[in-house]
XYZ file of C-alpha atoms in Angstrom:
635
model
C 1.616 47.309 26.778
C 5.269 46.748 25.484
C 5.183 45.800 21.961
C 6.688 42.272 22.600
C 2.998 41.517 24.357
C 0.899 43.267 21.683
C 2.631 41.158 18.946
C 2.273 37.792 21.066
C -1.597 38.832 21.716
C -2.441 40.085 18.224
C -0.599 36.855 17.075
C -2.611 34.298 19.034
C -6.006 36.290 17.866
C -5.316 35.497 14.730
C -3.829 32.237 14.808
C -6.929 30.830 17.141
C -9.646 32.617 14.180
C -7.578 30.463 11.390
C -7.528 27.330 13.324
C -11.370 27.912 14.278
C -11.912 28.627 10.416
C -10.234 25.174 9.472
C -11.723 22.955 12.360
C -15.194 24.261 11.462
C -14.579 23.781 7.437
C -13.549 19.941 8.514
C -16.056 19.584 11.206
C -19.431 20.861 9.163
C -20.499 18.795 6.693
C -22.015 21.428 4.287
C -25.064 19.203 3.330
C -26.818 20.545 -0.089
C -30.530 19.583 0.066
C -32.899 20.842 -3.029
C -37.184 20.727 -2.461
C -38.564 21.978 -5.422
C -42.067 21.577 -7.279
C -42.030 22.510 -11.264
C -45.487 21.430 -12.676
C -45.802 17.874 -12.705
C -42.685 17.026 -11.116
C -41.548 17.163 -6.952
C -38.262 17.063 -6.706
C -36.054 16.046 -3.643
C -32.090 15.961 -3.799
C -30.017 15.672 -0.894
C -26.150 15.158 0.004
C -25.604 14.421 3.002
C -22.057 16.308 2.971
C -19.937 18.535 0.417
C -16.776 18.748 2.250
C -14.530 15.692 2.264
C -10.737 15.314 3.793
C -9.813 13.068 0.741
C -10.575 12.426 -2.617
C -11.202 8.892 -1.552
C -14.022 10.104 1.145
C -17.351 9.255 0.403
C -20.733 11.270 0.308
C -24.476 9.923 0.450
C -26.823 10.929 -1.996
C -30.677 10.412 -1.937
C -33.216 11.455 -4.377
C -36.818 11.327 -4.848
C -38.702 12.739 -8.217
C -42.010 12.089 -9.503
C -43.383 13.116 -12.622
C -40.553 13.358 -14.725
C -39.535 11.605 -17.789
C -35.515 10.729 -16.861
C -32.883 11.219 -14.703
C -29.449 11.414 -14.606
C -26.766 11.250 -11.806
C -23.269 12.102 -12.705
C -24.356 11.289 -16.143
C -25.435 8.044 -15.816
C -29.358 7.129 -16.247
C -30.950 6.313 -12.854
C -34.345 5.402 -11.201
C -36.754 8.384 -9.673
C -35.864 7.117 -6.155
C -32.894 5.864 -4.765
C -29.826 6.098 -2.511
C -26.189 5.722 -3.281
C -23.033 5.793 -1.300
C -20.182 7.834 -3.694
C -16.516 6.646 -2.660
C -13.470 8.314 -4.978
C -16.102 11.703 -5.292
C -15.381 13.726 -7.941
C -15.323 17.685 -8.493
C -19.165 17.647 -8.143
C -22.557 15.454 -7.936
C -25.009 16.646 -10.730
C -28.091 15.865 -11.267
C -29.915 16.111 -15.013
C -33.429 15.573 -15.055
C -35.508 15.508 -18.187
C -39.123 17.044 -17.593
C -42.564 15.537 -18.893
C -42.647 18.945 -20.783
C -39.460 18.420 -22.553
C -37.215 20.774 -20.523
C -34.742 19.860 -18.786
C -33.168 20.512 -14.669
C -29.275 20.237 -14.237
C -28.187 20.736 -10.117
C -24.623 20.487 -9.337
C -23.360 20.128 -5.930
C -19.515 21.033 -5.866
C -17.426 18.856 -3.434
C -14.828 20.618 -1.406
C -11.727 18.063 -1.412
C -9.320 19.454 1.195
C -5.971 17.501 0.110
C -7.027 19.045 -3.799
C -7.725 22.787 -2.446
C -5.331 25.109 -2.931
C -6.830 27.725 -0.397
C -6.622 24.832 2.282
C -3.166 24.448 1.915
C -2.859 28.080 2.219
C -4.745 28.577 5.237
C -3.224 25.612 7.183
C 0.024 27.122 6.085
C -0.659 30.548 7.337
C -2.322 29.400 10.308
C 0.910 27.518 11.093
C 2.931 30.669 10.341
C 0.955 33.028 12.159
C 1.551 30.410 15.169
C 5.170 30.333 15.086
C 5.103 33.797 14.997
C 3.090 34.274 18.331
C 5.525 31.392 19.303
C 8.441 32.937 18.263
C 7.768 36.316 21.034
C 8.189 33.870 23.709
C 10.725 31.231 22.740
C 14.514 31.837 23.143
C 15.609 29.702 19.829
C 19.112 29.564 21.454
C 17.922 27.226 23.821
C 15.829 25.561 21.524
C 19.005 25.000 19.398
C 20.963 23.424 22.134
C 17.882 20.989 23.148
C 17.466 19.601 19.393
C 21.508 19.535 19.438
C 21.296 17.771 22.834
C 18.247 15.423 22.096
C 20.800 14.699 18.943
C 23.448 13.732 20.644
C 21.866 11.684 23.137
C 20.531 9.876 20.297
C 24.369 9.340 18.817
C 25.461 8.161 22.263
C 22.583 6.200 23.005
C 21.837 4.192 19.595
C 19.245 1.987 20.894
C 16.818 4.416 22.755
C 17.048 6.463 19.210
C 16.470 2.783 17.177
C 13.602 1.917 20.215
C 11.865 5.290 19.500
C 11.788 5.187 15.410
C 10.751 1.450 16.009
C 7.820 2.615 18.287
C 6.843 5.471 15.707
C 6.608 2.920 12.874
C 4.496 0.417 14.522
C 2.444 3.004 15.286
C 2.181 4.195 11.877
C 1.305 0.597 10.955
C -0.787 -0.245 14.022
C -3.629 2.482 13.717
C -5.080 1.895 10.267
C -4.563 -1.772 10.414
C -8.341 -3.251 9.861
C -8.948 0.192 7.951
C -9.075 -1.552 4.468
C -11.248 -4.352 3.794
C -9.828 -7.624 2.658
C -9.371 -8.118 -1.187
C -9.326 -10.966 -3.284
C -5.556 -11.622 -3.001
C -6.071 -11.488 1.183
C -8.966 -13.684 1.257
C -7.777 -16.231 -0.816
C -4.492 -16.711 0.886
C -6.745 -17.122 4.143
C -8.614 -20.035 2.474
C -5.244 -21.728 1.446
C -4.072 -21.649 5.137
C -7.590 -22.215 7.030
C -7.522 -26.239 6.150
C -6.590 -29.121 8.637
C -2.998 -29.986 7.736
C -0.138 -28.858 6.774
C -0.221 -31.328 3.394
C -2.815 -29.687 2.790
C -2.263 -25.994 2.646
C 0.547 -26.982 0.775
C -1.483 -28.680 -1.776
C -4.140 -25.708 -1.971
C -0.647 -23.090 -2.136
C 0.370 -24.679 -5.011
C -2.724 -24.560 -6.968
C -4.386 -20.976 -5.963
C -1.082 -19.241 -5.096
C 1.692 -17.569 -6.962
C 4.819 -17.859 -3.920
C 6.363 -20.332 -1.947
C 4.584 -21.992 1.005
C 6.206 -20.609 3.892
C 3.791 -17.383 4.209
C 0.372 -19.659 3.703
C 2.177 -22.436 6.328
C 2.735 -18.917 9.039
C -0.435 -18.505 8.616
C -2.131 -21.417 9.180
C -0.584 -21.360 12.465
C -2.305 -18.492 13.136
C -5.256 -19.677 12.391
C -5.430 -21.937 14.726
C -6.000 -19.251 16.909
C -7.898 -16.922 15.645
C -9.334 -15.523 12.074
C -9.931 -11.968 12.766
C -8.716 -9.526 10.343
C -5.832 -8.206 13.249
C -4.705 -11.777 13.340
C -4.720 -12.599 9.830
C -2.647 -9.577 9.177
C -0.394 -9.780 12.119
C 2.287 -12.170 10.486
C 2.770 -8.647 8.198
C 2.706 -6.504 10.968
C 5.100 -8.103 12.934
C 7.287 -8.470 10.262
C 6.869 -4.879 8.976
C 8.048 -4.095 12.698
C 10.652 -5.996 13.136
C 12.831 -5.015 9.715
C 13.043 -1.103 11.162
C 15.336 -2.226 14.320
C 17.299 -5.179 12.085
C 17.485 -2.473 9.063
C 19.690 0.057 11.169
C 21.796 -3.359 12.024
C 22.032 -3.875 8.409
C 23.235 -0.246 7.633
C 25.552 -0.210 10.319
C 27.338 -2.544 7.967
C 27.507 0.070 5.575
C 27.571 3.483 7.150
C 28.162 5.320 10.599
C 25.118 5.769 13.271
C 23.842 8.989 12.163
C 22.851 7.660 8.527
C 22.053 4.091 10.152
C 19.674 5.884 12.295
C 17.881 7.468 9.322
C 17.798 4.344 7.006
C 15.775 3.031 10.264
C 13.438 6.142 10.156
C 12.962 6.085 6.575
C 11.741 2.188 6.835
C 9.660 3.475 9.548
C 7.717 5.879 7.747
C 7.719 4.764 3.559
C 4.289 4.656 2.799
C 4.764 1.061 1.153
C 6.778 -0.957 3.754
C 3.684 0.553 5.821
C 0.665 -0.449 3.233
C 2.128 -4.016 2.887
C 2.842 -4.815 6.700
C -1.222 -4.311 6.630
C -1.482 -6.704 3.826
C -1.930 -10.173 4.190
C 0.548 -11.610 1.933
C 4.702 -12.692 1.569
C 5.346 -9.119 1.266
C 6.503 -7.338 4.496
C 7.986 -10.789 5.604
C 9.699 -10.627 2.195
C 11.450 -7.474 3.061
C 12.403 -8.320 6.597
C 14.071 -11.765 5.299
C 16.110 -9.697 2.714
C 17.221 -7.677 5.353
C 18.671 -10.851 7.357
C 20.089 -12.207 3.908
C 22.165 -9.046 3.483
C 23.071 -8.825 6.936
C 23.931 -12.713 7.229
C 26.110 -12.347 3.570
C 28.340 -9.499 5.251
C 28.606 -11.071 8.245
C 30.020 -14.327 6.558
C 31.324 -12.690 3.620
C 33.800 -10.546 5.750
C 33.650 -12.797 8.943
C 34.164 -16.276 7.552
C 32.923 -18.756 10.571
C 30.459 -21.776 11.230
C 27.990 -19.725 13.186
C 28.097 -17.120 10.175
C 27.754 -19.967 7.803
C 24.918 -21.774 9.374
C 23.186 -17.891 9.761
C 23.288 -17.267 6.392
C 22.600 -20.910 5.071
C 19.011 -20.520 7.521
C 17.945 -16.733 5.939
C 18.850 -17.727 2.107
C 16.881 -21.232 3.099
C 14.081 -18.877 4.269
C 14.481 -16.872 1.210
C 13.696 -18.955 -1.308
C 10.866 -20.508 0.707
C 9.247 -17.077 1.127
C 9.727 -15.147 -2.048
C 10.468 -16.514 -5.339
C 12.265 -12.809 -6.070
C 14.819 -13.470 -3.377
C 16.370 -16.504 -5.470
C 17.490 -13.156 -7.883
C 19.094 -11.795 -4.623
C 21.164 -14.840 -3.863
C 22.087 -14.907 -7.555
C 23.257 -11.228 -7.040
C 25.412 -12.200 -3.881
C 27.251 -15.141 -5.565
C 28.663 -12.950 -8.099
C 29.664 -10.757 -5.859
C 31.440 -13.924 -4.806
C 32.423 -14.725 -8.129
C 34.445 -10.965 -8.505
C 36.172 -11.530 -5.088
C 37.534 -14.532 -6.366
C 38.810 -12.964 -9.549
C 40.058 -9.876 -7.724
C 42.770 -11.641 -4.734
C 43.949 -15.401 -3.941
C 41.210 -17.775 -3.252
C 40.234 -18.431 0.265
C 40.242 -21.831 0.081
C 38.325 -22.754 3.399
C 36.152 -19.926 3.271
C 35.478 -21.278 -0.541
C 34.529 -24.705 1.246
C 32.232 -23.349 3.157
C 30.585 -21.253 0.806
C 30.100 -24.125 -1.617
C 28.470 -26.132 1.424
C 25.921 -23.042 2.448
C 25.338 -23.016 -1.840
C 24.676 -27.038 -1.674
C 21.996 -26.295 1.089
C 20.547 -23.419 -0.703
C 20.492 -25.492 -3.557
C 18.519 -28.129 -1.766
C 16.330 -25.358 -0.304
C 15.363 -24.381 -4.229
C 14.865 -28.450 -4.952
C 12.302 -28.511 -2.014
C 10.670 -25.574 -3.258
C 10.678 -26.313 -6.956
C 8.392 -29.807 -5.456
C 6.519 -28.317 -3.227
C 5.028 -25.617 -4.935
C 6.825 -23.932 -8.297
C 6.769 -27.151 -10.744
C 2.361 -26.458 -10.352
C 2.557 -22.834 -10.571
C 5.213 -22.103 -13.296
C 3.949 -21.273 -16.784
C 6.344 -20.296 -19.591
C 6.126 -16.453 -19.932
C 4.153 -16.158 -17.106
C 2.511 -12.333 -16.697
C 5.344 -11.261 -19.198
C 3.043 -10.952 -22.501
C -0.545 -10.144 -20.516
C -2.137 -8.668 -17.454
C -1.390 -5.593 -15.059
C 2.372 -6.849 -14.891
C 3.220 -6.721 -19.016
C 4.692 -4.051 -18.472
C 7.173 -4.650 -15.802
C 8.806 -6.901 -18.689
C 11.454 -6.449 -21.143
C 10.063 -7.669 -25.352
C 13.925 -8.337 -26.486
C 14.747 -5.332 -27.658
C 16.881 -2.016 -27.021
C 13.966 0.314 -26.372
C 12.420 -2.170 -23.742
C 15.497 -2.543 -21.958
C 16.262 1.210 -21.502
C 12.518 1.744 -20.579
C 13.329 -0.846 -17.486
C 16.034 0.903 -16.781
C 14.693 4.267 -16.451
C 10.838 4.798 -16.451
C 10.952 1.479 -14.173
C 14.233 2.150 -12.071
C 11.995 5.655 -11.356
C 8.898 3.988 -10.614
C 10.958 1.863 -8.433
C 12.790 4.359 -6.211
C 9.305 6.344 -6.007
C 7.489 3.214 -4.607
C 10.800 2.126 -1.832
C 10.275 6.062 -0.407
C 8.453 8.998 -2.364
C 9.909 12.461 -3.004
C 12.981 13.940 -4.950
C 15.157 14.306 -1.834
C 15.345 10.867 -1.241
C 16.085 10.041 -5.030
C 18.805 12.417 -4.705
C 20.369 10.625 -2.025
C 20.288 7.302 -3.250
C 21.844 8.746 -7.064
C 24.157 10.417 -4.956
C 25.001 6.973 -2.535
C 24.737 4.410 -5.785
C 27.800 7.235 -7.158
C 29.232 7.014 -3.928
C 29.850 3.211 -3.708
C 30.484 2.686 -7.466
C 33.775 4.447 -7.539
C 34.578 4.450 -3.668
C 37.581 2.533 -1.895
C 34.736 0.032 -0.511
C 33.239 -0.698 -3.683
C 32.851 -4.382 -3.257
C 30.873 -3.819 -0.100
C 28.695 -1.459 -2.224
C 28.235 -4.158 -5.383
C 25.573 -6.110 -2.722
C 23.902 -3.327 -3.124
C 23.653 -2.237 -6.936
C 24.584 -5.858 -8.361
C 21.088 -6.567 -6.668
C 18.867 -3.822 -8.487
C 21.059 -4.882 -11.978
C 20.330 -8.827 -11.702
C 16.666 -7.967 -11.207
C 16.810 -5.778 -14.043
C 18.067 -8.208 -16.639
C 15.766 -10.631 -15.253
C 13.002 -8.617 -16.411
C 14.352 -8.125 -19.464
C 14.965 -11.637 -19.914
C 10.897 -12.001 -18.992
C 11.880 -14.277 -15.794
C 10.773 -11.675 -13.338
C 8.772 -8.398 -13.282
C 10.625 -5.161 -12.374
C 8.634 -2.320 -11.006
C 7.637 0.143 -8.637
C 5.261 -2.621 -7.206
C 4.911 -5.314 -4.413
C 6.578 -8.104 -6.331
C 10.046 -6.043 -6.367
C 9.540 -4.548 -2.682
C 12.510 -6.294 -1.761
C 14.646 -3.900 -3.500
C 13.568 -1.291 -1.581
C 16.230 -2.615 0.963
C 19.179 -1.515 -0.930
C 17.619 1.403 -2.440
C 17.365 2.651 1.299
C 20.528 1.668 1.912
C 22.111 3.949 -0.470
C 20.390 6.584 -0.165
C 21.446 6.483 3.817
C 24.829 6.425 2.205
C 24.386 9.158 -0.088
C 23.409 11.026 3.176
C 26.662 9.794 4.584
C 28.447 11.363 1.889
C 26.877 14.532 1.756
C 27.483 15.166 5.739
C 30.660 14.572 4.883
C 31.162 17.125 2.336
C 29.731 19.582 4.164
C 31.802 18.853 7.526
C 33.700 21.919 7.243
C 30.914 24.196 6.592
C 29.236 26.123 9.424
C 25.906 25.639 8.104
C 26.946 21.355 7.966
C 24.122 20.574 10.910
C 21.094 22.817 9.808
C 21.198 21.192 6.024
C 21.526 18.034 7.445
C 18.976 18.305 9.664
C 16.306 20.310 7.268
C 17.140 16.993 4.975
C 16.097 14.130 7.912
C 13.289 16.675 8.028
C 12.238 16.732 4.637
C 12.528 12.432 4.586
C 10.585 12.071 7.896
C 7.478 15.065 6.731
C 7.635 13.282 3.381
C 7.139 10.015 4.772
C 4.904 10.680 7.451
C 2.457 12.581 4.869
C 2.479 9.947 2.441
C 1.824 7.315 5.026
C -0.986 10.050 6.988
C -2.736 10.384 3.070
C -2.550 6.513 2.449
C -3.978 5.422 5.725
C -6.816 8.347 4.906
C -7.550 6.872 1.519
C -9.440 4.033 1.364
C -8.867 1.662 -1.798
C -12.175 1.095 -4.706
C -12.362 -2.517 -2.888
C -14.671 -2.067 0.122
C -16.039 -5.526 0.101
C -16.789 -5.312 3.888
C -18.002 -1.738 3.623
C -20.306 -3.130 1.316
C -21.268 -5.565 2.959
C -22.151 -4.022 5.466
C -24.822 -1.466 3.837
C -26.306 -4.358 2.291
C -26.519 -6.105 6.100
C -28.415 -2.747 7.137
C -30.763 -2.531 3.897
C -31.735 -5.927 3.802
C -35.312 -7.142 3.984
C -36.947 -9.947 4.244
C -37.770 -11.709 1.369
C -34.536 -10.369 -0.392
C -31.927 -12.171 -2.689
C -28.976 -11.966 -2.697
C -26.183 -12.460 -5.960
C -22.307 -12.796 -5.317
C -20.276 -13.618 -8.646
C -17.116 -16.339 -7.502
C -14.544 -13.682 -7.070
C -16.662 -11.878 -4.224
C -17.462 -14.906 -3.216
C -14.187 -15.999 -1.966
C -14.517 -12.389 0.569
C -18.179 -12.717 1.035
C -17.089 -15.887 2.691
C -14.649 -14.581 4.522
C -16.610 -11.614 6.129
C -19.479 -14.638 6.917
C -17.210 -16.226 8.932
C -16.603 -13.482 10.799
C -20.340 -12.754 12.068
C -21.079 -10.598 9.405
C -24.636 -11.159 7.642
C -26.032 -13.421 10.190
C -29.461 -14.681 10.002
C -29.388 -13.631 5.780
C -30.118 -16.184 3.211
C -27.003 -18.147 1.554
C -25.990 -15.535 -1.749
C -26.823 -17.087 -5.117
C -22.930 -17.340 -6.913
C -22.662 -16.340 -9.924
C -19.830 -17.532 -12.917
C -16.305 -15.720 -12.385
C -15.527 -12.250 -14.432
C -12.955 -14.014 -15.874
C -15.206 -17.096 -17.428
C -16.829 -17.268 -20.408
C -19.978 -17.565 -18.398
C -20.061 -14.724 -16.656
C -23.216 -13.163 -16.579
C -24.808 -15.805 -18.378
C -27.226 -16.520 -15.196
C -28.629 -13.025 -14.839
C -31.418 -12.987 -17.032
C -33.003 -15.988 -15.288
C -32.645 -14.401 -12.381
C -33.783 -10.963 -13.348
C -37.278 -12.311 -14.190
C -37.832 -13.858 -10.681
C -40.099 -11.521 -8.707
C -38.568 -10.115 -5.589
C -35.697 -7.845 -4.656
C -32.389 -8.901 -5.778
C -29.097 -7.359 -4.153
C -25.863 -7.438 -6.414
C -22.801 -7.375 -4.208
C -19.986 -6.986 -7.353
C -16.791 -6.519 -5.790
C -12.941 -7.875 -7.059
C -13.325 -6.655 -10.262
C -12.622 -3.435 -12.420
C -14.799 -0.304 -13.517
C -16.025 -1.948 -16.485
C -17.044 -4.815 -15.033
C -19.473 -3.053 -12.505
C -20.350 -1.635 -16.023
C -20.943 -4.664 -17.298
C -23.586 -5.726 -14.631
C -25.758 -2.808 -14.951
C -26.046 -2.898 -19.218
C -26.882 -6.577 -18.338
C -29.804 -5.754 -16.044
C -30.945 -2.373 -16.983
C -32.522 -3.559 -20.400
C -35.336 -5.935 -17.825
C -35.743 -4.122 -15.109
C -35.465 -1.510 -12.928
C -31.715 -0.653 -11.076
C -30.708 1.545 -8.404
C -27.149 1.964 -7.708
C -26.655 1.542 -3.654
C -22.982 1.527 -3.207
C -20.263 2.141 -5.644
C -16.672 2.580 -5.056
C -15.615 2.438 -8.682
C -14.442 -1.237 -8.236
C -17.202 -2.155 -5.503
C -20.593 -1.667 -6.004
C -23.838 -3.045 -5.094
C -26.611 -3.233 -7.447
C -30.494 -3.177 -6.619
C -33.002 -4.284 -8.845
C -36.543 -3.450 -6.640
C-alpha cells in the first residue's frame, strides 16, 4: 500500500472513532439514578440526563425519601417527593439530606455542559483536524484555490445572485428558531394593544400600555385580522429583519465598492441581534430596516437633489418618526450634516427649498405623533434615574459622559456584531472617513452615533448595547465594511492581499454564525409557554390554578391559542410591581386543594418571594423553574 493510501485510511479511522465519540457524548443522556436504604430512610434520586449542549438546557429531577428529617436540593429546602424541571443548570444537582439520626447524605450529580467543556472543544477540534487531514491526501488545493477564486468572482460580476444567496442564508438563520422562545411580557402586551376592533382604538390602548409610536401596534393589527399564531404575530419582524440584508448592501453601495457592500450584507445576515429581534414582536427589526431607507433616501437626495428623491425621503423620515421615537435623533443627525454643507460651499438655493419643504412634512409627521401617542407616554426623566435602563444615561457630569462614551460605545459595537475583528474594522473605517477626501459622506455615519450620545447624556435617550439603540447598528456596520475597504486596499500590492482578506470575511461570517447557532440554542429564563405547558400535562381535576397580572397578560395569550383547554379560569393575583402583591396568598393558601403557581415576567427574587410567602403554611414543591419562570405546587 503506497503511503498516500495508508495515511488517507489511518486518517479516516481515526477521524470516524472521534466523531462516533462526540455523537454518542451528545446523543446519551448519562442519566444518574441513586436507590439506596440507610435505616429509616429509602431514598430515590434520579436525573433524567447529565449531559446538556447548553448551559441554558434543562434536566428533570425526581426524588422520593421517606424517613428523613430534611432535604435539600441545590441548597434550597424541599419536600420528600417531588419533580422539578432545571433550565440555566448549573455545574451540578446536589442533593443534602438530613437523617432522623442526625447524619447527614450529600449526592452530587455533575452536569456535562458542552459549550463550557474545554475537552469538547478539543475533541471537535481535533476531530475536524484529523478530517482535513484524511481530506487533504485526496484534494488538489490548487484547484480548490481557483474554485473559491472563481465562486468569488462570479459573485463580483454577478452582485445580485451573491446579495440573493446571503439574503437566503439570513432568513434562514431567522426562520428556524422563530416560535423557539415563548412570548414575554413586552410581546404579549403589544398583541393585546393591536387585537381590538379599530384602528382608534389600538391607538388609544398604544398610547397608554406602550412606550413607541403607533405604526408597529397599527402593522399589527392588520395582521391580526388574519391570524394570531405566534409565526404571524412575529412575521411583521421577520419580514422586516429580511428585507434590510438586500436594501443594506444598497445602502453600502453608497459608501463603498461591491466586495465590502457584499459583506456589510453578510454581516446583517448573520449578527446575532438583528437575528434575535426579527423574532421579536416589537418596533425593533422594522426600526432597523426604516433606518436603512432613511440613510439611503438622505444620500440619494442629499447628492441627487430631485422631486422623486424628495418625496422618498420625506415618506422614510415620515415613517421614522412614526416607528421609533430614536429615529427623530437620526434625522437630527442628518440636518446637521445639512447645516455643515451649508457652511462649507454656496447655498443651493432650490435644493435648500426643497429641503425646508421635506423638514415642514417631517415636522408635521412629529406633530401627528406627539398627539397620537408621545404627549400620554412622556414623563420627565423617563428611565434616566431608575430601572434596567439608568444606566444607559448620562448624571451631568465628566465621569458619566466618558463612561457613555467608552464602556457604552463598547457595549454598543459588541451588541451591532460580536467579536474583536469586527471592532477593528469599524475603529479602523470611523478613522477612515474622519480624515478621508469623502468625509462629509462619512459624517452620516459618525454624526449619528455622536447625537445619540449627547442625547444620553443630556437624559433624553438611552445609549447602549441594547434594543432601544439597535438602530445604530446600521452605521456601525457600515464602517466597519469600510474599514474592510480600506484595509483591502492597503494590502493591494501584497501577494498575500486575497488570503487575509478572505480569512477576515471568514472570521465575521464563523463569528456570526456561532453567535446566532448559540443564541437560537439558548433558550431565555421566560418560558411562559413551556410552563404552561407542564402545568397542562400535570393538571388534575379538582386543581387551582394562581396567575399574578403580569403572567396574566401571556397566560391569556397562550389561552387563546388552544392551550389549557377544558382547565378552570386562573385565580389573578395583584401585579409584582403593586403594593399588593402577594397580599391574596394567605387566603388562598388555607383553602384545601391543590394550588398551581404559574409565576412568570418577573425576576429571581420575585420567584423568591412566592415561595418565603407560602412555605411558612404549607407544603411546596418546586415543578418548573427557569430562574425567572417557575411554577409553584402547594399539594
Amino acid at each position: 500500500m503506497i503511503p498516500s493510501q495508508l495515511r488517507f485510511r489511518s486518517a479516516i479511522i481515526a477521524f470516524a472513532v472521534l466523531l462516533v465519540g462526540i455523537v454518542i457524548l451528545v446523543l446519551i443522556p448519562a442519566p444518574y439514578v441513586v436507590e439506596t436504604v440507610n435505616g429509616s430512610a429509602h431514598i430515590r434520586l434520579t436525573i433524567d440526563r447529565t449531559r446538556v449542549l447548553t448551559q441554558s438546557g434543562c434536566v428533570n429531577v425526581r426524588w422520593n425519601v421517606q424517613g428523613i428529617r430534611e432535604i435539600f436540593l441545590n441548597d434550597e429546602g424541599t419536600v420528600g417527593e417531588g419533580e422539578r424541571s432545571i433550565c440555566g443548570v448549573p455545574p451540578a444537582v446536589t442533593f443534602h439530606i438530613g437523617l432522623q439520626t442526625g447524619e447527614s447524605l450529600d449526592y452530587a450529580a455533575p452536569i456535562l455542559i458542552f459549550d463550557r467543556s474545554g475537552w469538547f472543544w478539543v475533541g471537535a477540534l481535533l476531530t475536524g483536524l484529523v478530517g482535513l487531514y484524511a481530506a487533504s491526501a485526496h484534494v488538489e488545493w490548487g484547484r480548490v484555490r481557483q474554485t473559491l477564486r472563481s465562486a468569488a468572482a462570479y459573485g463580483l460580476r454577478y452582485p445580485a445572485a451573491a446579495v440573493a444567496l446571503i439574503t437566503l442564508s439570513g432568513a434562514a438563520l431567522r426562520w428556524t428558531s422563530l416560535t423557539t422562545e415563548s412570548l414575554w411580557l413586552d410581546e404579549t402586551m403589544l398583541f393585546h394593544i393591536a387585537y381590538r376592533n379599530t384602528l382608534a382604538d389600538v391607538t388609544l390602548a398604544n398610547a397608554g400600555s406602550n412606550s413607541a409610536p403607533p405604526l408597529f401596534a397599527w402593522m399589527l393589527a392588520l395582521v391580526l385580522q388574519h391570524d394570531t399564531s405566534e409565526v404571524m404575530t412575529r412575521s411583521i419582524s421577520l419580514a422586516a429583519g429580511i428585507l434590510t440584508i438586500p436594501l443594506s448592501y444598497l445602502l453600502a453601495r453608497q459608501y463603498m465598492g461591491r466586495t465590502s457592500a457584499l459583506l456589510v450584507a453578510l454581516l446583517f445576515a448573520s449578527a446575532p441581534s438583528q437575528i434575535r429581534y426579527a423574532q421579536e414582536v416589537r418596533e425593533y427589526a422594522l426600526s432597523v430596516l426604516v433606518m436603512v431607507g432613511l440613510l439611503y433616501s438622505f444620500n440619494r437626495f442629499f447628492r441627487r437633489p430631485s422631486p422623486l428623491n424628495g418625496l422618498l425621503y420625506l415618506v422614510v423620515s415620515a415613517t421614522a418618526i412614526f416607528t421609533q421615537y430614536g429615529l427623530a435623533l437620526v434625522i437630527a443627525a442628518l440636518n446637521g450634516v445639512v447645516l455643515v454643507d451649508l457652511l462649507r460651499r454656496p447655498v443651493r438655493w432650490r435644493w435648500l427649498a426643497g429641503w425646508v419643504g421635506v423638514q415642514a412634512g417631517t415636522t408635521a409627521a412629529a406633530f401627528a405623533v406627539y398627539m397620537l401617542a408621545l404627549r400620554t407616554q412622556w414623563v420627565s426623566g423617563g428611565f434616566a434615574g431608575v430601572g434596567y435602563l439608568a444606566a444607559a444615561y448620562g448624571d451631568g457630569t465628566l465621569h458619566s459622559l466618558m463612561q457613555l462614551a467608552t464602556q457604552s460605545t463598547w457595549e454598543l459595537i459588541q451588541f451591532a456584531f460580536p467579536g474583536g475583528v469586527f471592532a477593528l474594522l469599524a475603529i479602523l473605517g470611523l478613522a477612515a472617513v474622519v480624515r478621508g477626501p469623502r468625509w462629509i459622506n462619512g459624517l452620516t455615519l459618525w454624526g449619528v452615533i455622536v447625537v445619540s450620545l449627547f442625547a444620553a447624556f443630556l437624559r433624553y435617550y438611552p445609549y447602549h448595547g441594547g434594543r432601544q439603540n439597535i438602530f445604530l447598528a446600521v452605521p456601525l456596520i457600515l464602517l466597519a465594511g469600510i474599514g474592510f475597504s480600506r484595509l483591502r486596499a492597503a494590502l493591494r500590492s501584497r501577494p498575500s492581499a486575497a488570503w487575509i482578506s478572505g480569512v477576515t470575511v471568514l472570521i465575521l461570517a464563523i463569528t456570526g454564525v456561532i453567535g446566532a447557532v448559540t443564541q437560537q440554542n439558548t433558550l431565555s429564563p421566560r418560558q411562559t409557554r413551556q410552563a404552561m405547558d407542564y402545568l397542562q400535562a400535570n393538571f388534575q381535576d379538582g386543581d387551582r390554578i394562581y396567575v399574578h397580572q403580569y403572567a396574566h397578560i401571556t397566560y391569556d395569550y397562550y389561552r387563546l391559542q388552544g392551550m389549557m383547554a377544558g382547565l378552570p379560569e386562573p385565580i389573578i393575583g395583584e401585579s409584582p410591581h403593586g403594593n399588593a402583591y402577594l397580599t391574596d396568598l394567605p387566603a388562598l393558601i388555607r383553602e384545601e386543594g391543590r394550588l398551581w403557581m404559574l409565576i412568570a415576567e418577573c425576576s429571581e427574587i420575585c420567584l423568591r418571594e412566592h415561595t418565603r410567602h407560602v412555605s411558612g403554611g404549607r407544603t411546596v414543591i418546586w415543578a418548573f423553574d427557569t430562574d425567572e419562570t417557575g411554577i409553584l405546587l402547594l399539594p
